[in-house]
Tab-separated table of C-alpha atoms and ligand atoms in Angstrom:
chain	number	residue	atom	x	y	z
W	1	UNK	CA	0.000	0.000	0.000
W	2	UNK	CA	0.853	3.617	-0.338
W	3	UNK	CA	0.248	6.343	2.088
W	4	UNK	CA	1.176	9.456	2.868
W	5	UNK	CA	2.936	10.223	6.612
W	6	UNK	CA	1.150	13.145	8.284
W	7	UNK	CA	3.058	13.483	11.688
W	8	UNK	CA	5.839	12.353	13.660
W	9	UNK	CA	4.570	10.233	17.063
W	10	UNK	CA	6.212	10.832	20.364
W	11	UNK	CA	8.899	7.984	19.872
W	12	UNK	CA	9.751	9.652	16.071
W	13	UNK	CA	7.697	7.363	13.940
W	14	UNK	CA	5.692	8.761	11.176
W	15	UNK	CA	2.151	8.150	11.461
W	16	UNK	CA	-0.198	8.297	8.459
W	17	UNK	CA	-4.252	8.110	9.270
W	18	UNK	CA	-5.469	4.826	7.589
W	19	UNK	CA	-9.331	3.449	7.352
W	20	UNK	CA	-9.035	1.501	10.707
W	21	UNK	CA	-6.817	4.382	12.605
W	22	UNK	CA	-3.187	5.429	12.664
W	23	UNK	CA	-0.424	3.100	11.010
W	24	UNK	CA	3.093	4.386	12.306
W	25	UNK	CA	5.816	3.885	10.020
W	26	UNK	CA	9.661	3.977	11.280
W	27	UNK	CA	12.016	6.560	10.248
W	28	UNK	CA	9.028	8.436	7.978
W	29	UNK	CA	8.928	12.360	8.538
W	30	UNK	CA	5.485	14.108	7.547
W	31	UNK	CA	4.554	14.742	3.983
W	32	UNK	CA	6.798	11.504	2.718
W	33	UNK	CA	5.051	9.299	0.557
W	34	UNK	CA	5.780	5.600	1.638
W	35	UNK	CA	5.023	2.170	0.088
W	36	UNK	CA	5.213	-0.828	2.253
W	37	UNK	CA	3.493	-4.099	3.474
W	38	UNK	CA	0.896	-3.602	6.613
W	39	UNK	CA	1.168	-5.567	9.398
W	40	UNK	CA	-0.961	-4.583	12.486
W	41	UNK	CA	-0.658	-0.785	12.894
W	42	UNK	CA	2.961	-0.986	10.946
W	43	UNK	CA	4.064	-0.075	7.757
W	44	UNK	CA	6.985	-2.315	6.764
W	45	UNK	CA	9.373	-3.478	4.279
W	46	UNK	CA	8.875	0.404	3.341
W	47	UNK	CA	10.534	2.145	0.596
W	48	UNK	CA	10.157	5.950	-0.009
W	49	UNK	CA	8.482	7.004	-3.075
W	50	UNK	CA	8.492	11.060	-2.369
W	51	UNK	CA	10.832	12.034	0.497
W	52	UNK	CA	10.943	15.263	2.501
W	53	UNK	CA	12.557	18.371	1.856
W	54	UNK	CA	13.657	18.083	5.679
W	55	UNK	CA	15.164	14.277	4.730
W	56	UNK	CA	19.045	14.506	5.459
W	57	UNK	CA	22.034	11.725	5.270
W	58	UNK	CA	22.651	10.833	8.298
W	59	UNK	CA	25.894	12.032	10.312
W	60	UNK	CA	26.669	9.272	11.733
W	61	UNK	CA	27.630	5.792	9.538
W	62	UNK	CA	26.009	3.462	11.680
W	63	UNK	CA	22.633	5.236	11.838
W	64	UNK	CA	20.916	2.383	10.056
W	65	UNK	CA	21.669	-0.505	12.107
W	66	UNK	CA	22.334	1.081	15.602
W	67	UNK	CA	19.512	1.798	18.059
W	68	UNK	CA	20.590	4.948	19.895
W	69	UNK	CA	19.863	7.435	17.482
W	70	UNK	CA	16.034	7.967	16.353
W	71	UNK	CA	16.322	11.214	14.397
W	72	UNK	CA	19.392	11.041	11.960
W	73	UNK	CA	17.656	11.237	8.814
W	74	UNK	CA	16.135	14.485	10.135
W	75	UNK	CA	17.244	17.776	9.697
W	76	UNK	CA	17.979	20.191	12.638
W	77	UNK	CA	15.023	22.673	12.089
W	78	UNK	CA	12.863	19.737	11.771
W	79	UNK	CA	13.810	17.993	14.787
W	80	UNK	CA	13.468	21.494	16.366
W	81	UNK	CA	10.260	21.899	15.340
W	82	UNK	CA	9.171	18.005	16.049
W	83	UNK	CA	10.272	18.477	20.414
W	84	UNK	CA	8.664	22.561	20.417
W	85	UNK	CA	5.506	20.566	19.098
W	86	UNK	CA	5.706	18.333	22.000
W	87	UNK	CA	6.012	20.802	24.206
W	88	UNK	CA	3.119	22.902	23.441
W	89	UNK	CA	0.892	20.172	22.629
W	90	UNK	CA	1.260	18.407	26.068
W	91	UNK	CA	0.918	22.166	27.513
W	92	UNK	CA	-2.354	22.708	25.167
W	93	UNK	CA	-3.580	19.063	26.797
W	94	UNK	CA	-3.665	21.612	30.042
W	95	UNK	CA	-5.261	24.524	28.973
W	96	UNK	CA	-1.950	25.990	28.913
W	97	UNK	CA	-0.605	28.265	26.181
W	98	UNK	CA	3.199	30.438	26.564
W	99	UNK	CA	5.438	31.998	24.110
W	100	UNK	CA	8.736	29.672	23.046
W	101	UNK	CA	12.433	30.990	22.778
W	102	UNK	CA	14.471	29.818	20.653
W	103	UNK	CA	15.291	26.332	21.230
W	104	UNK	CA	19.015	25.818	22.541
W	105	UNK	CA	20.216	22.498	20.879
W	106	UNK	CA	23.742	20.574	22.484
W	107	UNK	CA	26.442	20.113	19.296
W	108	UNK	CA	27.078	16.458	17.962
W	109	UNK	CA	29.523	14.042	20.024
W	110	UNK	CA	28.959	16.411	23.498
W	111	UNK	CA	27.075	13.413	25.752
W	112	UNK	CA	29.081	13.041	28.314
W	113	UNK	CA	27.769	10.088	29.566
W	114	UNK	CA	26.450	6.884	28.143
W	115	UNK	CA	25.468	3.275	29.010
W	116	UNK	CA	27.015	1.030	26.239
W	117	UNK	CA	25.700	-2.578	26.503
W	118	UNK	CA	28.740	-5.201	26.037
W	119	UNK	CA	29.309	-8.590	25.879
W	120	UNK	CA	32.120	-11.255	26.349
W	121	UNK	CA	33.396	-12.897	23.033
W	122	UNK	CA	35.087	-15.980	22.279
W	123	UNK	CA	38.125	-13.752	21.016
W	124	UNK	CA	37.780	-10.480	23.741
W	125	UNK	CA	34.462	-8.682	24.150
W	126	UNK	CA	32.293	-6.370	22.039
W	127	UNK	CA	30.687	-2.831	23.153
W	128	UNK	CA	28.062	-0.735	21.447
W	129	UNK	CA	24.291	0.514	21.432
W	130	UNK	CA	21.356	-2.348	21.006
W	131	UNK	CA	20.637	-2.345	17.178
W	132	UNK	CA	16.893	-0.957	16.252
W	133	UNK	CA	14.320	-3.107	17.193
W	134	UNK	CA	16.222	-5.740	18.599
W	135	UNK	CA	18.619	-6.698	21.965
W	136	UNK	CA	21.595	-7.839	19.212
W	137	UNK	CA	24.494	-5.475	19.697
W	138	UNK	CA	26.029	-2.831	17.206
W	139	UNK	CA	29.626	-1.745	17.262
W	140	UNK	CA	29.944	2.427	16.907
W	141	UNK	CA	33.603	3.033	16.548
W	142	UNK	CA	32.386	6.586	14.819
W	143	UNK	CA	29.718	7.233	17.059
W	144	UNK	CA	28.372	10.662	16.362
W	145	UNK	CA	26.775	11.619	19.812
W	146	UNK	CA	29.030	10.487	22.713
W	147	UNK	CA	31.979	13.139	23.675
W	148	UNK	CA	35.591	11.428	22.368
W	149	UNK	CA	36.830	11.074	25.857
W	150	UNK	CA	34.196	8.270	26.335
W	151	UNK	CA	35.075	6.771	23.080
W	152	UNK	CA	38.926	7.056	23.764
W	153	UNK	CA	38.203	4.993	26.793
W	154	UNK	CA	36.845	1.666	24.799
W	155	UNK	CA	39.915	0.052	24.785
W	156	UNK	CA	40.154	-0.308	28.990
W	157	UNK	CA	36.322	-0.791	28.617
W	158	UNK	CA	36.632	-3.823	26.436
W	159	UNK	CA	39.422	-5.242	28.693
W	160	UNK	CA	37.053	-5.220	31.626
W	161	UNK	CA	34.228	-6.658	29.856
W	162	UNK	CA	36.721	-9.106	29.126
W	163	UNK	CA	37.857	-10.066	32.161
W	164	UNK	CA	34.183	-10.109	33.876
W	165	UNK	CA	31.526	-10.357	31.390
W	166	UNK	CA	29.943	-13.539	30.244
W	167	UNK	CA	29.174	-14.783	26.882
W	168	UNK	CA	25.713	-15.509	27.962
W	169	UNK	CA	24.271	-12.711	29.624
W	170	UNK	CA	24.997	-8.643	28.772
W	171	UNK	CA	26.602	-5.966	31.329
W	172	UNK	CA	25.807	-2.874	30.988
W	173	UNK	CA	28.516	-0.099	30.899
W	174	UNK	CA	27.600	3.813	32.299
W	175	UNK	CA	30.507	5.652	31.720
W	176	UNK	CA	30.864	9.072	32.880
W	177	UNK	CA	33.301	11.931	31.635
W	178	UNK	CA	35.337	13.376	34.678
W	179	UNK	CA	38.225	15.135	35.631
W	180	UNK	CA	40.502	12.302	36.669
W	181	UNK	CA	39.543	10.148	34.002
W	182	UNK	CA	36.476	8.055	32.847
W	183	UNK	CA	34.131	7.214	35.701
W	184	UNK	CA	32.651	3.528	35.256
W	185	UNK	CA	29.929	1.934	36.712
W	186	UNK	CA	29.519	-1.576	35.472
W	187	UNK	CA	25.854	-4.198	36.313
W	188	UNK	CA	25.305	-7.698	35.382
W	189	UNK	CA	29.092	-8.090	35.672
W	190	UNK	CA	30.551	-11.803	37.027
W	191	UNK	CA	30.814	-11.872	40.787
W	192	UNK	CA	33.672	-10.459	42.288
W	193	UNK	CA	36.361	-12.295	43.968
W	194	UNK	CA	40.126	-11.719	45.074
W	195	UNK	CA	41.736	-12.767	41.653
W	196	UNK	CA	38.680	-10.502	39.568
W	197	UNK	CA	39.379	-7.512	41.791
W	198	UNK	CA	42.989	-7.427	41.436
W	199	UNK	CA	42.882	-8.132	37.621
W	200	UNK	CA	39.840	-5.265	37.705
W	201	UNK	CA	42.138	-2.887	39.496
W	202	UNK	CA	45.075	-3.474	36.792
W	203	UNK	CA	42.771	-2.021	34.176
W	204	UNK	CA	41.999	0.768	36.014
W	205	UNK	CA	45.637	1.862	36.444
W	206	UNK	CA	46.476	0.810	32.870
W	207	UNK	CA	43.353	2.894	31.243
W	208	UNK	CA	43.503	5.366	33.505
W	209	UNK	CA	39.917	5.244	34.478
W	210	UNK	CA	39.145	7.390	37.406
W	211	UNK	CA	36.675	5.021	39.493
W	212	UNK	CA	35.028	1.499	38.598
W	213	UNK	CA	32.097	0.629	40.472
W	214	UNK	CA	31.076	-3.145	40.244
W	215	UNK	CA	27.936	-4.108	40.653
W	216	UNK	CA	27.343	-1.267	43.531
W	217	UNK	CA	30.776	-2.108	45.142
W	218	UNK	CA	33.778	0.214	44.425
W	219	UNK	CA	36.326	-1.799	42.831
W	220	UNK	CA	39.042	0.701	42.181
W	221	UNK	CA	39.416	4.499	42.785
W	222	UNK	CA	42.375	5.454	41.103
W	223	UNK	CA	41.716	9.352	40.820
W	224	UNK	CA	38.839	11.343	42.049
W	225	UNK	CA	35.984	11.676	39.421
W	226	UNK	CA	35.195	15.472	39.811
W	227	UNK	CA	32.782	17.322	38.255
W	228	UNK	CA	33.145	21.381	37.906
W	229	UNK	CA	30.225	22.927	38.930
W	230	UNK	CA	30.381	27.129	38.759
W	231	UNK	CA	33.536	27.756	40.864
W	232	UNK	CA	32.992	24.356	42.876
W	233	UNK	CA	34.565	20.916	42.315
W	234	UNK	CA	31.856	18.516	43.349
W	235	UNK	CA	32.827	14.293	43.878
W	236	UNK	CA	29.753	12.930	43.122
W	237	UNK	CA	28.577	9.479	44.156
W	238	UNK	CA	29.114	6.886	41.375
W	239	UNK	CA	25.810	6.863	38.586
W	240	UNK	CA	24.752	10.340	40.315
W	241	UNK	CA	22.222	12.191	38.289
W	242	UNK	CA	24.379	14.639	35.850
W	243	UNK	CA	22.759	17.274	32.945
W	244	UNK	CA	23.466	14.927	29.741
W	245	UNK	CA	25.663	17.476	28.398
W	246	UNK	CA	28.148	20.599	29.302
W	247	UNK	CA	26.270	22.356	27.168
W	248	UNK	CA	22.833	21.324	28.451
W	249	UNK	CA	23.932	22.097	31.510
W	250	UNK	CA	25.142	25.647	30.971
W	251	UNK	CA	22.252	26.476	28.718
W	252	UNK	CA	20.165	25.469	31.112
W	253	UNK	CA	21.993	27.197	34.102
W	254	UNK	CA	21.732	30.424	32.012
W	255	UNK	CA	18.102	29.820	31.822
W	256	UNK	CA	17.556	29.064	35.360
W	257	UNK	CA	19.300	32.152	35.817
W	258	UNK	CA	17.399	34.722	33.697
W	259	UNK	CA	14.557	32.803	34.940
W	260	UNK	CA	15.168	34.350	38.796
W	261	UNK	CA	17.022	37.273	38.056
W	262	UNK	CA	18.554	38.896	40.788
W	263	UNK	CA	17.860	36.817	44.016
W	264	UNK	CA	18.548	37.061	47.860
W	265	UNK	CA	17.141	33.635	49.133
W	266	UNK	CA	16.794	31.065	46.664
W	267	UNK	CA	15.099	27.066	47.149
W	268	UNK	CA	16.753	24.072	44.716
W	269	UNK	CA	14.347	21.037	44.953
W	270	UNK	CA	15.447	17.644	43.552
W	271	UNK	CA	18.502	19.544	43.562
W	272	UNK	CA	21.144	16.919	42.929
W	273	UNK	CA	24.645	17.751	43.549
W	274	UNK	CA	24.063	21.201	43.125
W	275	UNK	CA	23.523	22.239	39.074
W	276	UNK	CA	21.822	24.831	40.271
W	277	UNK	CA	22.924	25.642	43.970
W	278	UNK	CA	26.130	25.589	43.287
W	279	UNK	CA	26.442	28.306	41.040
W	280	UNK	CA	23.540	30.039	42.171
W	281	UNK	CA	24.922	30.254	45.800
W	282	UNK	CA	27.548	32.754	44.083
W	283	UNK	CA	25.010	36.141	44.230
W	284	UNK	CA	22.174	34.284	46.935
W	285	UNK	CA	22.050	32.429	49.732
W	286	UNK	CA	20.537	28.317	48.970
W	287	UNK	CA	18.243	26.126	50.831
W	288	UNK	CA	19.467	22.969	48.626
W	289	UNK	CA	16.898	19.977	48.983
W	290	UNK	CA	17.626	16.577	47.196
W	291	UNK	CA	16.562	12.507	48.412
W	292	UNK	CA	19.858	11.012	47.668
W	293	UNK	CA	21.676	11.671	50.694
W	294	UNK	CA	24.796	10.694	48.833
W	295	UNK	CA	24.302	13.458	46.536
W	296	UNK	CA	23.096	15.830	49.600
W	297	UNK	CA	26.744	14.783	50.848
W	298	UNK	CA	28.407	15.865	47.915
W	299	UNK	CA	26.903	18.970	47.226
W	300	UNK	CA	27.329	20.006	50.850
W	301	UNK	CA	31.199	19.070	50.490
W	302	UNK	CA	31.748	21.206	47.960
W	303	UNK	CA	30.062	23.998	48.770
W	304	UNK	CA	32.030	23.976	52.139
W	305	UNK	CA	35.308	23.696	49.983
W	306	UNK	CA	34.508	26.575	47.606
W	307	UNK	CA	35.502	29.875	48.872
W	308	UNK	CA	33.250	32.993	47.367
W	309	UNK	CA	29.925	31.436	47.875
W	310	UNK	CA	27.074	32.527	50.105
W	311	UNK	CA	25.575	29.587	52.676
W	312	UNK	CA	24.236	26.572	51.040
W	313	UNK	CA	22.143	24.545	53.728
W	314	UNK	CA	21.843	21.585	51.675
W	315	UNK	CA	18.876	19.143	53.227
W	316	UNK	CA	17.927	14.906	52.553
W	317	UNK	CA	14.237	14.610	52.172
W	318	UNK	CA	12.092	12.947	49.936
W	319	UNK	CA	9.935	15.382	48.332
W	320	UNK	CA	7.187	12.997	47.485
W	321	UNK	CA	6.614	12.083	50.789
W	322	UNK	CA	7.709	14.997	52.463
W	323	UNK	CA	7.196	18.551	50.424
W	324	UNK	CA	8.225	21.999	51.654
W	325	UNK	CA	6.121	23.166	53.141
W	326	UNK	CA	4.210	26.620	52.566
W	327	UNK	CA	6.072	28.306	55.955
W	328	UNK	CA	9.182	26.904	54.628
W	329	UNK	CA	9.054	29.239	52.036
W	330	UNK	CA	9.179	32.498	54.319
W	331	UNK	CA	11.474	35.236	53.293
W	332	UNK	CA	12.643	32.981	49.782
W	333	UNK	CA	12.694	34.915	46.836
W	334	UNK	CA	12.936	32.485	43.785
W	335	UNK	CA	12.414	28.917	43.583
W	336	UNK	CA	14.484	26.481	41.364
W	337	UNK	CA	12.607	22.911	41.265
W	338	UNK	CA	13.658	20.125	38.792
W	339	UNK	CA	11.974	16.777	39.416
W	340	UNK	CA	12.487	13.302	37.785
W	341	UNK	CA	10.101	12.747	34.808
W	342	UNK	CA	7.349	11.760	37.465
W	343	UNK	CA	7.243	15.741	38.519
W	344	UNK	CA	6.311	17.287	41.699
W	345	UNK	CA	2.374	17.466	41.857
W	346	UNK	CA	2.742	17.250	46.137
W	347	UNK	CA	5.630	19.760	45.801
W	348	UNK	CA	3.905	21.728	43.217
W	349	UNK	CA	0.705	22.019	45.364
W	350	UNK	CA	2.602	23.455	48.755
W	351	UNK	CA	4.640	25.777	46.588
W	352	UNK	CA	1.635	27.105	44.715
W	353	UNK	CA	-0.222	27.984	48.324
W	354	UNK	CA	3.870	29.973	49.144
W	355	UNK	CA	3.336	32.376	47.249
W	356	UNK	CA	6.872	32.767	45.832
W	357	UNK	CA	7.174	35.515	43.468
W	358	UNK	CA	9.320	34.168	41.048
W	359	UNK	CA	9.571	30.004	39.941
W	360	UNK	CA	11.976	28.518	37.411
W	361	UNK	CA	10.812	24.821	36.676
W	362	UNK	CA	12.738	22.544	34.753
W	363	UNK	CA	11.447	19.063	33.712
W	364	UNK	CA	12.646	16.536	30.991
W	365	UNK	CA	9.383	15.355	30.925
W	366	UNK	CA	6.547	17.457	28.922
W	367	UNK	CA	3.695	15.963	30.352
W	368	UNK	CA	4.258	16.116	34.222
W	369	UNK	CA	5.397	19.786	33.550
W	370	UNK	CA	2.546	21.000	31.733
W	371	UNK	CA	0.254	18.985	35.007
W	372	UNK	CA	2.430	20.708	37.398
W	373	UNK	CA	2.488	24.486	35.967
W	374	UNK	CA	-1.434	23.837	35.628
W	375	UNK	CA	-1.322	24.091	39.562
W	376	UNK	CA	0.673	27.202	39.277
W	377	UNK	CA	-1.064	28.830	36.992
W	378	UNK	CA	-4.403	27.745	38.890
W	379	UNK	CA	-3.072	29.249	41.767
W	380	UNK	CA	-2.021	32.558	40.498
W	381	UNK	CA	1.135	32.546	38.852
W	382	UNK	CA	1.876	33.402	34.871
W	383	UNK	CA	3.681	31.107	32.331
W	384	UNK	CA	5.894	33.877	31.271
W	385	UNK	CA	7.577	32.049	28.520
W	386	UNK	CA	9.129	28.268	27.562
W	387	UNK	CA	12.743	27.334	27.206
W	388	UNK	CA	13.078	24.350	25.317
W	389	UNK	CA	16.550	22.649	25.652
W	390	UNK	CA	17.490	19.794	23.593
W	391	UNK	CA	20.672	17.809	24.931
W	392	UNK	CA	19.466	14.310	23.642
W	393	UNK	CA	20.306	15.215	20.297
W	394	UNK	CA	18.767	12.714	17.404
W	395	UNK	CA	16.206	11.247	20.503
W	396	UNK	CA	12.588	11.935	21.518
W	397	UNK	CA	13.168	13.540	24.715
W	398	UNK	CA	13.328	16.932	25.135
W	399	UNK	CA	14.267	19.480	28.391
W	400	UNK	CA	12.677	22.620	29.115
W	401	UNK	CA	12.698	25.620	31.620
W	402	UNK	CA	9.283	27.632	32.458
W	403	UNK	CA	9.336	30.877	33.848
W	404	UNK	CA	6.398	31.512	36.339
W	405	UNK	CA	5.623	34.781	38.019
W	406	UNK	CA	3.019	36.037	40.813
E	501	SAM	C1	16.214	15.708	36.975
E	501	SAM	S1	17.247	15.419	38.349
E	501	SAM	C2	17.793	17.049	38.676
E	501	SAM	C3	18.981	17.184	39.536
E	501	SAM	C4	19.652	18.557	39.535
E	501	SAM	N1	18.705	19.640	39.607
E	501	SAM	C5	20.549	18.726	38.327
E	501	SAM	O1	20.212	19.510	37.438
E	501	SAM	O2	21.606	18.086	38.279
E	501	SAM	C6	16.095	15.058	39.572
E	501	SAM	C7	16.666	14.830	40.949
E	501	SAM	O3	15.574	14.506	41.831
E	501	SAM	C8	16.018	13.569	42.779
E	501	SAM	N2	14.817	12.901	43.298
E	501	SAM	C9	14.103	11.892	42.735
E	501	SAM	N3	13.040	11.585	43.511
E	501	SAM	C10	13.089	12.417	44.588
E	501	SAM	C11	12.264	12.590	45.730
E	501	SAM	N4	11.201	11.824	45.917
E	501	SAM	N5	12.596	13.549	46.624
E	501	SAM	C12	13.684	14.315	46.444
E	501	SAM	N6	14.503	14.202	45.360
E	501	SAM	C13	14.219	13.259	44.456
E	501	SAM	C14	16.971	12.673	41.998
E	501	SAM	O4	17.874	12.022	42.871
E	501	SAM	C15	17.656	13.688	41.072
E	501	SAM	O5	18.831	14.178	41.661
């Protein structure tokens, strides 16, 4: 059959309206004509008889087989377009309607941290990115979206996966870019034992690699894995949440930023190891609140370390359970919140009765933002404008900021 793709789903299918409801077809942008076989709601075995003007060759030369990327064949402006959509559609799902800036996209090979999924091999190992559609694994020796530093450290990688994967089941690889070297947290590994650890350790001196983490134990800390924060130098806890790119981060620091203006008492929620505090802390003073203690430990570390920054009381508490409450709000003058992709509704619903004046919300999750700044907005406050920020290049999710005022 032939059809004709009229929009791009969440995931980045194309979806064309047929007589019995939407068939989505894989790596189709709107207006593409398409012929292919139907099975279910799928178009495949596809072949594209009119492509888009927005059709581009993909960057990167594994983009067919490998799994990580969605959006390749996609030009920027479209892709731009495609996660803006998203934005204002979920926000249109709440009544909810705010002018966009111009959205601040992170450059090719900047991730700085990725989870490969590896494999031992009857010669060494192999690393890569599940291919598209399927668990089999897909070598990316010119991967186009992970920083070089994580790609220079493949060879110690490969040696471990060597030494302690198995044939028959996968590890996973998260491997973080830090000062002192690659930060690597390793699951599904073979159990550790006194000959596995010393061999593990070996690689970590002979690669370099800052930290290896083993199935949650530390293996090997050869060098501090630090990350610079503003003027602070933070040690966070192995896997600790981390902005997916420097340039994510910043552009979404400078948001955050603009967002409050000038401030003299400033709350972080789901603050983290301090993104936001940290920096922040340089012109205000920071109520910090996060539920990883770990991460509470780090941030308060280095903020005790760094010299030029007001206080930073940096607090453990789960903020599902246990919001702020509307009197803990008394004398603050912005409010910095950025939840997991669940959001804050409890959080959201004490901080609308505080009557903050000014609220910068970030969220990498549409949906739960636009639920969340409904309470806001319910409860006073404007949706002065949207920020959208797109550090998962080529991928469906998308970052924003909202600015909300009283
Ligand atoms: C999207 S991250 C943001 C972290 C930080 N603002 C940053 O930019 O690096 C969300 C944070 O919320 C924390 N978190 C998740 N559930 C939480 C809860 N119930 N209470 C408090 N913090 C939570 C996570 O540990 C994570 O650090």
């Amino acid at each position: 059959m032939i059809i004709t793709i009229e929009r791009l789903g969440h995931l980045g299918d194309g979806i064309a309206q047929g007589e019995n409801g939407p068939i989505f077809v894989a790596g189709m942008l709107p207006g593409e004509v398409v012929e292919g076989d139907l099975e279910g709601d799928r178009l495949v075995n596809t072949k594209i008889v009119t492509p888009s003007a927005a059709r581009i060759k993909p960057p990167c030369s594994h983009a067919r087989a490998c799994g990580g990327c969605l959006m390749q064949h996609a030009s920027d402006d479209m892709v731009a377009d495609w996660k803006t959509a998203s934005v204002e559609g979920a926000l249109a799902g709440q009544g909810l309607h705010a002018p966009f800036r111009p959205i601040m996209t992170s450059p090719p090979r900047s991730r700085r941290r990725a989870t490969f999924a590896a494999r031992r091999t009857k010669g060494g190992s192999m690393i890569g990115f599940h291919a598209r559609g399927s668990d089999a694994l897909v070598q990316i020796p010119n991967c186009q979206l992970v920083h070089p530093d994580l790609m220079a450290a493949m060879p110690g990688l490969e040696e471990l996966v060597r030494l302690g994967g198995s044939r028959s089941q996968e590890v996973a690889l998260m491997v973080t870019r830090a000062l002192g070297g690659p930060d690597v947290v390793v699951t599904g590994g073979k159990p550790l034992d006194g000959p596995l650890r010393l061999e593990l350790a070996r690689v970590v001196e002979a690669h370099a690699l800052a930290r290896l983490t083993w199935d949650g134990e530390t293996v090997a800390l050869r060098a501090t894995p630090i990350q610079t924060i503003g003027k602070a130098k933070v040690a966070p806890p192995a896997g600790a949440f981390l902005q997916a790119t420097e340039h994510g981060e910043r552009a979404l620091l400078e948001t955050v930023r603009e967002a409050l203006g000038p401030q003299k008492k400033i709350v972080d929620l789901f603050a983290g190891i301090g993104t936001f505090a940290l920096p922040l802390a340089e012109g205000a003073e920071v109520h910090a609140v996060e539920g990883d203690p770990a991460m509470v430990a780090a941030l308060d570390k280095a903020s005790r370390n760094t010299e030029g920054l007001k206080p930073i009381k940096a607090e453990a508490r789960d903020l599902f359970r246990r919001p702020l409450e509307p009197d803990e709000f008394k004398y603050v003058t912005g409010v910095v919140v950025d939840p997991p992709r669940a959001g804050a509704e409890a959080q959201m619903r004490c901080l609308a009765e505080a009557k903050v004046p000014v609220i910068a919300m970030v969220s990498c999750n549409p949906v739960t933002f636009a639920r969340d700044a409904k309470i806001l907005v319910q409860a006073g406050y404007l949706l002065e404008w949207i920020q959208v920020v797109d550090q998962f290049r080529w991928s469906a999710h998308v970052e924003l900021v909202g600015r909300f005022v009283r």
